Amino acid sequence: MTKTLVLYYSYEGSTRKIAELIASTIDADIEEVKPIKEMKTKGFAKYMWGGGQVMMKKRPELKPLNVNLDDYDTIFLGSPVWAFTVSPPISSLLEKGCLNGKQIAFFHCCDGAPAKTEEHAKAAIEKENSFLSAFSCINVPGNYEELKPQIIAWVKEIANI
Ligand SMILES: Cc1cc2nc3c(=O)[nH]c(=O)nc-3n(C[C@H](O)[C@H](O)[C@H](O)COP(=O)(O)O)c2cc1C
């Protein structure tokens, strides 16, 4: 397999946890996408703020990455589901030309209502990149032990190991 990066955004840690599992499974590099302006609330207001960002199709400015994307051919791209779709920081990454010519496997974390997140991600990925596969992680805090072997199997299948 070619050189692989796990690239993700996580607001509350679930997507980070899955990203770390993927990276350790195939010994890949890992990098977190960080918006310059992150929301500050962890309470109910996060749904208003974050949901509002999605509704208004905001594409936040991102902090520079600590990796050179040119070094990677294959990317595991992870996002939480926000308002039934891809989170705005990952949409920024996909729509601002940061990723092109890559093979991308997409994973998302949600509380149980992913709706068309996978379809939206696939369409965005396919504009400039090849879409490999997708994996949906529902309720990571409650289901991690059940999800873990499934994710490892998914990753190994993609990595062909
Ligand atoms: C702004 C916002 C919107 C959300 N919208 C959804 C949703 O539409 N469907 C869903 O199942 N979960 C939704 N969630 C829950 C998160 O997707 C879920 O808790 C996810 O695991 C969080 O990942 P993270 O810990 O990496 O941030 C939302 C969370 C936030 C903050």
CSV table of C-alpha atoms and ligand atoms in Angstrom, one decimal:
chain,number,residue,atom,x,y,z
A,1,MET,CA,0.0,0.0,0.0
A,2,THR,CA,1.1,3.6,-0.7
A,3,LYS,CA,1.7,6.2,2.0
A,4,THR,CA,-1.3,6.8,4.1
A,5,LEU,CA,-2.6,9.6,6.3
A,6,VAL,CA,-5.5,9.6,8.7
A,7,LEU,CA,-7.0,13.1,8.5
A,8,TYR,CA,-9.9,14.1,10.7
A,9,TYR,CA,-11.9,16.8,12.5
A,10,SER,CA,-13.3,16.1,15.9
A,11,TYR,CA,-15.2,18.4,18.2
A,12,GLU,CA,-15.8,16.2,21.2
A,13,GLY,CA,-13.3,13.3,20.7
A,14,SER,CA,-15.2,10.4,19.1
A,15,THR,CA,-13.8,10.9,15.6
A,16,ARG,CA,-10.3,11.4,17.1
A,17,LYS,CA,-10.7,8.1,18.9
A,18,ILE,CA,-11.6,6.3,15.7
A,19,ALA,CA,-8.8,8.1,13.8
A,20,GLU,CA,-6.3,6.9,16.4
A,21,LEU,CA,-7.5,3.4,16.0
A,22,ILE,CA,-7.2,3.5,12.3
A,23,ALA,CA,-3.7,5.0,12.4
A,24,SER,CA,-2.4,2.5,14.9
A,25,THR,CA,-3.9,-0.4,12.9
A,26,ILE,CA,-1.9,0.4,9.8
A,27,ASP,CA,0.9,2.5,11.4
A,28,ALA,CA,-0.2,5.5,9.4
A,29,ASP,CA,0.5,9.2,10.1
A,30,ILE,CA,-2.4,11.1,11.7
A,31,GLU,CA,-3.3,14.8,11.6
A,32,GLU,CA,-6.2,16.8,13.1
A,33,VAL,CA,-8.0,19.4,11.0
A,34,LYS,CA,-8.5,22.6,13.2
A,35,PRO,CA,-10.7,25.5,12.3
A,36,ILE,CA,-9.2,28.9,13.1
A,37,LYS,CA,-12.4,29.8,15.0
A,38,GLU,CA,-13.6,26.8,17.0
A,39,MET,CA,-17.0,27.0,18.7
A,40,LYS,CA,-16.8,27.2,22.5
A,41,THR,CA,-19.9,25.6,23.9
A,42,LYS,CA,-20.2,21.9,24.7
A,43,GLY,CA,-23.8,22.4,25.9
A,44,PHE,CA,-27.1,22.4,23.9
A,45,ALA,CA,-26.0,25.6,22.1
A,46,LYS,CA,-23.5,23.6,20.1
A,47,TYR,CA,-26.4,22.3,18.0
A,48,MET,CA,-27.6,25.8,17.3
A,49,TRP,CA,-24.1,27.1,16.5
A,50,GLY,CA,-22.9,24.1,14.6
A,51,GLY,CA,-26.2,23.4,12.9
A,52,GLY,CA,-26.3,27.0,11.9
A,53,GLN,CA,-22.9,26.7,10.3
A,54,VAL,CA,-24.1,23.8,8.2
A,55,MET,CA,-27.4,25.5,7.2
A,56,MET,CA,-25.5,28.7,6.2
A,57,LYS,CA,-23.1,26.5,4.2
A,58,LYS,CA,-20.1,28.0,6.1
A,59,ARG,CA,-16.7,26.8,5.1
A,60,PRO,CA,-14.5,27.8,8.0
A,61,GLU,CA,-10.8,28.8,7.5
A,62,LEU,CA,-8.5,26.1,8.8
A,63,LYS,CA,-5.2,26.3,10.6
A,64,PRO,CA,-2.3,25.1,8.5
A,65,LEU,CA,-1.7,21.4,8.7
A,66,ASN,CA,1.5,20.0,10.1
A,67,VAL,CA,1.9,17.5,7.3
A,68,ASN,CA,2.5,17.9,3.6
A,69,LEU,CA,-0.5,16.4,1.8
A,70,ASP,CA,1.7,15.8,-1.3
A,71,ASP,CA,3.4,13.1,0.7
A,72,TYR,CA,0.3,10.9,0.8
A,73,ASP,CA,-1.6,8.9,-1.8
A,74,THR,CA,-4.3,7.4,0.4
A,75,ILE,CA,-6.3,9.2,3.1
A,76,PHE,CA,-8.7,8.0,5.7
A,77,LEU,CA,-10.8,11.1,6.1
A,78,GLY,CA,-13.0,11.4,9.3
A,79,SER,CA,-15.8,13.8,10.3
A,80,PRO,CA,-18.5,14.0,12.9
A,81,VAL,CA,-22.0,14.3,11.4
A,82,TRP,CA,-23.4,17.7,11.9
A,83,ALA,CA,-27.0,18.5,10.9
A,84,PHE,CA,-27.2,15.3,8.9
A,85,THR,CA,-24.1,15.9,6.8
A,86,VAL,CA,-20.4,16.4,6.8
A,87,SER,CA,-19.0,18.8,9.4
A,88,PRO,CA,-18.0,22.3,8.0
A,89,PRO,CA,-14.3,21.9,8.6
A,90,ILE,CA,-14.1,18.8,6.5
A,91,SER,CA,-16.3,20.4,3.9
A,92,SER,CA,-13.8,23.2,3.8
A,93,LEU,CA,-11.0,20.8,3.2
A,94,LEU,CA,-12.9,19.0,0.4
A,95,GLU,CA,-14.2,22.2,-1.3
A,96,LYS,CA,-11.1,24.4,-1.1
A,97,GLY,CA,-8.9,22.3,-3.3
A,98,CYS,CA,-6.7,21.0,-0.4
A,99,LEU,CA,-7.2,17.4,-1.5
A,100,ASN,CA,-6.9,16.3,-5.1
A,101,GLY,CA,-5.7,13.1,-6.8
A,102,LYS,CA,-6.0,11.1,-3.6
A,103,GLN,CA,-7.6,7.8,-2.8
A,104,ILE,CA,-10.0,8.6,0.1
A,105,ALA,CA,-11.8,6.3,2.5
A,106,PHE,CA,-14.3,8.2,4.6
A,107,PHE,CA,-15.5,7.5,8.1
A,108,HIS,CA,-18.0,9.4,10.1
A,109,CYS,CA,-19.2,9.4,13.7
A,110,CYS,CA,-22.7,10.3,14.8
A,111,ASP,CA,-25.4,9.7,17.4
A,112,GLY,CA,-27.6,7.6,15.2
A,113,ALA,CA,-28.9,9.9,12.4
A,114,PRO,CA,-26.3,10.1,9.7
A,115,ALA,CA,-28.9,10.6,7.0
A,116,LYS,CA,-27.1,11.2,3.7
A,117,THR,CA,-23.7,12.1,5.1
A,118,GLU,CA,-22.0,9.3,3.3
A,119,GLU,CA,-23.6,10.3,0.0
A,120,HIS,CA,-22.6,13.9,0.5
A,121,ALA,CA,-19.0,13.0,1.4
A,122,LYS,CA,-18.8,10.6,-1.6
A,123,ALA,CA,-20.0,13.3,-4.0
A,124,ALA,CA,-17.6,15.9,-2.6
A,125,ILE,CA,-14.6,13.5,-2.6
A,126,GLU,CA,-15.3,12.4,-6.2
A,127,LYS,CA,-15.0,15.9,-7.6
A,128,GLU,CA,-11.2,15.8,-7.2
A,129,ASN,CA,-10.3,12.4,-5.8
A,130,SER,CA,-11.1,8.7,-5.9
A,131,PHE,CA,-13.6,7.4,-3.3
A,132,LEU,CA,-12.6,4.1,-1.9
A,133,SER,CA,-15.2,3.2,0.8
A,134,ALA,CA,-17.1,4.5,3.8
A,135,PHE,CA,-17.7,3.5,7.4
A,136,SER,CA,-20.3,4.8,9.8
A,137,CYS,CA,-19.6,4.8,13.5
A,138,ILE,CA,-22.7,5.2,15.6
A,139,ASN,CA,-22.5,6.2,19.3
A,140,VAL,CA,-18.7,5.7,19.7
A,141,PRO,CA,-18.7,6.3,23.5
A,142,GLY,CA,-21.3,3.5,24.0
A,143,ASN,CA,-20.3,1.2,21.2
A,144,TYR,CA,-16.5,1.4,20.9
A,145,GLU,CA,-15.7,-2.2,21.9
A,146,GLU,CA,-18.3,-3.4,19.3
A,147,LEU,CA,-17.1,-1.0,16.6
A,148,LYS,CA,-13.4,-1.7,17.2
A,149,PRO,CA,-13.0,-5.1,15.4
A,150,GLN,CA,-15.3,-3.9,12.6
A,151,ILE,CA,-13.2,-0.8,11.9
A,152,ILE,CA,-10.0,-2.8,12.1
A,153,ALA,CA,-11.4,-5.3,9.5
A,154,TRP,CA,-12.5,-2.4,7.3
A,155,VAL,CA,-9.2,-0.7,7.4
A,156,LYS,CA,-7.2,-3.9,6.8
A,157,GLU,CA,-9.4,-4.6,3.7
A,158,ILE,CA,-8.7,-1.2,2.3
A,159,ALA,CA,-5.0,-1.5,3.1
A,160,ASN,CA,-5.0,-5.0,1.7
A,161,ILE,CA,-3.3,-6.5,4.7
B,1,LIG,C1,-23.6,20.8,15.7
B,1,LIG,C2,-23.8,19.3,15.9
B,1,LIG,C3,-24.7,18.7,15.0
B,1,LIG,C4,-25.0,17.3,15.1
B,1,LIG,N1,-25.8,16.7,14.3
B,1,LIG,C5,-26.0,15.4,14.3
B,1,LIG,C6,-26.9,14.7,13.4
B,1,LIG,O1,-27.4,15.3,12.5
B,1,LIG,N2,-27.0,13.4,13.5
B,1,LIG,C7,-26.4,12.6,14.4
B,1,LIG,O2,-26.6,11.4,14.5
B,1,LIG,N3,-25.6,13.2,15.3
B,1,LIG,C8,-25.4,14.6,15.3
B,1,LIG,N4,-24.5,15.2,16.2
B,1,LIG,C9,-23.8,14.3,17.1
B,1,LIG,C10,-22.3,14.0,16.6
B,1,LIG,O3,-22.3,13.7,15.3
B,1,LIG,C11,-21.7,12.8,17.4
B,1,LIG,O4,-21.8,13.0,18.8
B,1,LIG,C12,-20.3,12.5,17.0
B,1,LIG,O5,-19.9,11.3,17.5
B,1,LIG,C13,-19.4,13.6,17.5
B,1,LIG,O6,-18.1,13.4,17.0
B,1,LIG,P1,-16.8,14.1,17.7
B,1,LIG,O7,-16.9,13.7,19.2
B,1,LIG,O8,-15.7,13.6,17.0
B,1,LIG,O9,-17.0,15.6,17.6
B,1,LIG,C14,-24.3,16.5,16.1
B,1,LIG,C15,-23.3,17.2,16.9
B,1,LIG,C16,-23.1,18.5,16.8
B,1,LIG,C17,-22.1,19.2,17.7
